[in-house]
Amino acid sequence: MKNHTFVAEPQLSYRGGDRVAVLLPLPLAGAYDYRVADGMELAAGDFVEVPLAARTLTGVVWGPGSGAIAEAKLRPVRMRLAAPPLPAVSRRFVDWVAAYTVSAPGAVLRMTMPVPDALRPSAPALGYVLGHVRGESPSVPALKVTPARARVLALLEDGMPRPAGEIARAAAVSAAVVRGLITAGALIKCALPAPEPPPAPDWRCLGLALSAGQRAAAARLQSAVGAGFSVTLLDGAPGSGKTEVYFEAIARALAQPARDSVTDAQVLVLLPEIALGAQWLMRFAARFGAMPLVWHSEIGTAERKRTYRAVAEGRAGVVVGARSALFLPFPNLALIVVDEEHEASFKQEDGVTYHGRDMAVVRARLGEIPVVLVSATPSLETVENVRSGRYGAVALPSRHAVAPPAIELIDLRRDPPPKDGFLAPTVRHRIATTLQAGSQALLFLNRRGYAPLTLCSACGHRLCCPHCTAWLVQHRLSGRLQCHHCGHAQAIPPACPACGRAGSLVACGPGVERLADEVAALFPAARTVLATSDTLTGPGAAAALVTAIEAHAVDIIIGTQIIAKGYHFPLLTLVGVVDGDLGLAGGDLRAAERTFQLLSQVAGRAGRAERSGQVLLQTHTPEHPVMRALQASDRERFLAAEATARRETGMPPFGRLAAVIVSGADEAAVEAACRCLAQAAPSAADVRVLGPAPAPLALLRGRHRRRFLVHAGVKVSVARLVREWLAAIPIPASVRVQVDIDPISFL
């Protein structure tokens, strides 16, 4: 019944008795053959229900059947779902991503079907209105009207139907009161009117006045809209107005005539921290008169269903989302924008491993549309693509009417913090001066929690995660020790679990919570806020923080990398980087590049309005090339040196890498699988296979992990090489093999 993976075909019609290939959202090798039921008509891309063993699953018609299965063994398609078909470009995208990432096509298809309920018509929403109030006639028993019931009846006198929950909230009564009135017949059920769709972004709204340089950059981006596939880097310093510039390209895309008579043009904007993009959303609404639709993991199921359906039906003009938004079924996508294209968080590490930026370029090429990559510190891969002519570039070299902040290196060897402190005397003094001037300060430390390590001062025992090769991070605010890899959490023990000594556990190293304690002791009158993924949870938390900072209800912000990108706070004039060396440790291929990018982004938060800014960067290695480049604001010199080092070793973008991670609960089974893989490892002139070796996180979520690293020349098809290698070795079901083409993390 199983056949090969199909390349999605043009729209074809299949009738009763025909064979069709149906791809299911499961990690299977390919599509499965089914028979079209009598009286049914299907087309490529249709969502259908089909049997698989004893289950009924939803899949997508992928093309004609293979013909390899006997007619008598074919099972019929049970029904076609009343949902817009998966567009042909989305089907081609699924096939391409599966082939490139060495993943099962069904696993990629599952990412295009994240809300199964959205494929079925929504049941009409039900509400309640006033019915017969008992006691109006001798034959109807009188209704006992309590004060609570009276409030409900008075609320519904206007005749407007409302959901039961809304009635209870508006009348300030319990749900039981409403249920009692329904049982008594005082309230009767009725269908609620369909909600009005939210207003669509209007490209005719006027944006901010742009400078001559910004207008020229915007014109370049606008000229690419409607002209087929292209990739353009919008390269500009923090505060140079990149967002307003690409807003003009969005306006041009929305103004394009529809490609057909059904759907208008659509735009996708990818942000690395979409759940925290509150300020971006406000800027978008100010420019286009309405909010875009939002897509990320933190929105509720009902909103996800509405957004998915709006995209599929062509009613979503602009969607702003996380990397997963790439797989939404856009029928008429006209433009993709990838903001902060250098961000490592665009890389999906679990399941199907892919890079959102790179797949955005692929999606644009398949759809023959432009993609704009936006960054103040573009990745070396993107810079090299611009240099070679594969990508175009538009530069905004300076801030719009604002001078860049001065960056000063604080040598912690000469200006060390006091004992049990983490802020150098110079930094403490500048914070005090900043607060006296009525300005705000940001202290950046990319470490959540109170301390990254807790150990016993008596025996030296370190508190580690029982499921991972990782220390437990102490969180004083919650009173817990937590693993930031698997989520394991436990209470802080009163005694050392190894030697039993009470009160011997000591917090080592700083986290943002510990830094907040130091700031509170130094500046007790200052209004301080923590900005981390632990503290900014729940809907509206990020927007509330932005509002508080803009209203000067906050004096000192202490945050991790989520506060480093894209925010504009007029009164923020001082940025202090507490541990500038943190990202340089560990031997990561991209450690220097990521550190430069992140610290440049942090520095860009200072002095973005009328007040000049300053950046203090605490470091033990002021002579490091990253630190020198930051101080001199010499990005080009840093990138040139980084490119030279990578070119000499054949590392990306001048070579290819692929990681093969073998994991399992049984360490012996993992080792045995690795031996088989090592014996069959590919051997070629331009290919090296390193490993197997224990991964830095040799134990993760209770699974033992070993890694192979494939290093190849830039012209080698690494995906095909790895696919053929793995296909030759039978892997037991208890062992998982994950492939990461173009790895970002080496953990």
mmCIF file of N, CA, C and O in Angstrom, residues 31 87 168 269 374 381 424 556 562 575 637 647 654:
data_model
loop_
_atom_site.group_PDB
_atom_site.id
_atom_site.type_symbol
_atom_site.label_atom_id
_atom_site.label_comp_id
_atom_site.label_asym_id
_atom_site.label_seq_id
_atom_site.Cartn_x
_atom_site.Cartn_y
_atom_site.Cartn_z
ATOM 1 N N ALA A 31 3.759 8.560 0.648
ATOM 2 C CA ALA A 31 2.308 8.565 0.540
ATOM 3 C C ALA A 31 1.779 7.140 0.428
ATOM 4 O O ALA A 31 2.522 6.199 0.130
ATOM 5 N N PRO A 87 -2.507 24.392 -1.099
ATOM 6 C CA PRO A 87 -2.038 24.907 -2.395
ATOM 7 C C PRO A 87 -0.876 24.101 -2.955
ATOM 8 O O PRO A 87 -0.091 23.488 -2.220
ATOM 9 N N ALA A 168 -22.785 35.349 32.709
ATOM 10 C CA ALA A 168 -22.373 35.226 34.112
ATOM 11 C C ALA A 168 -21.402 36.330 34.494
ATOM 12 O O ALA A 168 -21.529 36.944 35.566
ATOM 13 N N VAL A 269 5.377 38.063 7.693
ATOM 14 C CA VAL A 269 6.528 38.641 8.388
ATOM 15 C C VAL A 269 6.934 37.677 9.499
ATOM 16 O O VAL A 269 6.110 37.316 10.344
ATOM 17 N N VAL A 374 16.174 41.082 7.008
ATOM 18 C CA VAL A 374 16.406 42.349 7.703
ATOM 19 C C VAL A 374 17.335 42.112 8.889
ATOM 20 O O VAL A 374 17.120 41.176 9.672
ATOM 21 N N GLU A 381 26.599 33.903 6.589
ATOM 22 C CA GLU A 381 26.038 33.236 5.417
ATOM 23 C C GLU A 381 25.365 34.240 4.499
ATOM 24 O O GLU A 381 25.549 34.202 3.270
ATOM 25 N N ALA A 424 30.809 46.338 38.215
ATOM 26 C CA ALA A 424 32.048 47.075 38.480
ATOM 27 C C ALA A 424 31.725 48.462 39.042
ATOM 28 O O ALA A 424 30.647 49.020 38.781
ATOM 29 N N ILE A 556 15.082 50.941 35.972
ATOM 30 C CA ILE A 556 16.134 49.996 35.590
ATOM 31 C C ILE A 556 15.483 48.717 35.080
ATOM 32 O O ILE A 556 14.637 48.126 35.763
ATOM 33 N N ILE A 562 15.691 38.578 25.297
ATOM 34 C CA ILE A 562 14.390 38.945 24.759
ATOM 35 C C ILE A 562 14.162 40.454 24.787
ATOM 36 O O ILE A 562 13.285 40.951 24.085
ATOM 37 N N VAL A 575 23.156 51.329 28.712
ATOM 38 C CA VAL A 575 23.087 49.866 28.651
ATOM 39 C C VAL A 575 24.355 49.319 29.276
ATOM 40 O O VAL A 575 25.464 49.699 28.881
ATOM 41 N N ARG A 637 35.209 44.853 9.678
ATOM 42 C CA ARG A 637 36.493 44.244 10.015
ATOM 43 C C ARG A 637 36.281 42.915 10.724
ATOM 44 O O ARG A 637 36.984 41.933 10.454
ATOM 45 N N ARG A 647 36.955 30.305 6.121
ATOM 46 C CA ARG A 647 37.379 29.858 4.785
ATOM 47 C C ARG A 647 38.595 28.934 4.903
ATOM 48 O O ARG A 647 38.698 27.924 4.198
ATOM 49 N N PHE A 654 31.625 28.370 3.801
ATOM 50 C CA PHE A 654 32.598 27.922 2.802
ATOM 51 C C PHE A 654 32.743 26.402 2.797
ATOM 52 O O PHE A 654 33.661 25.855 2.185
#
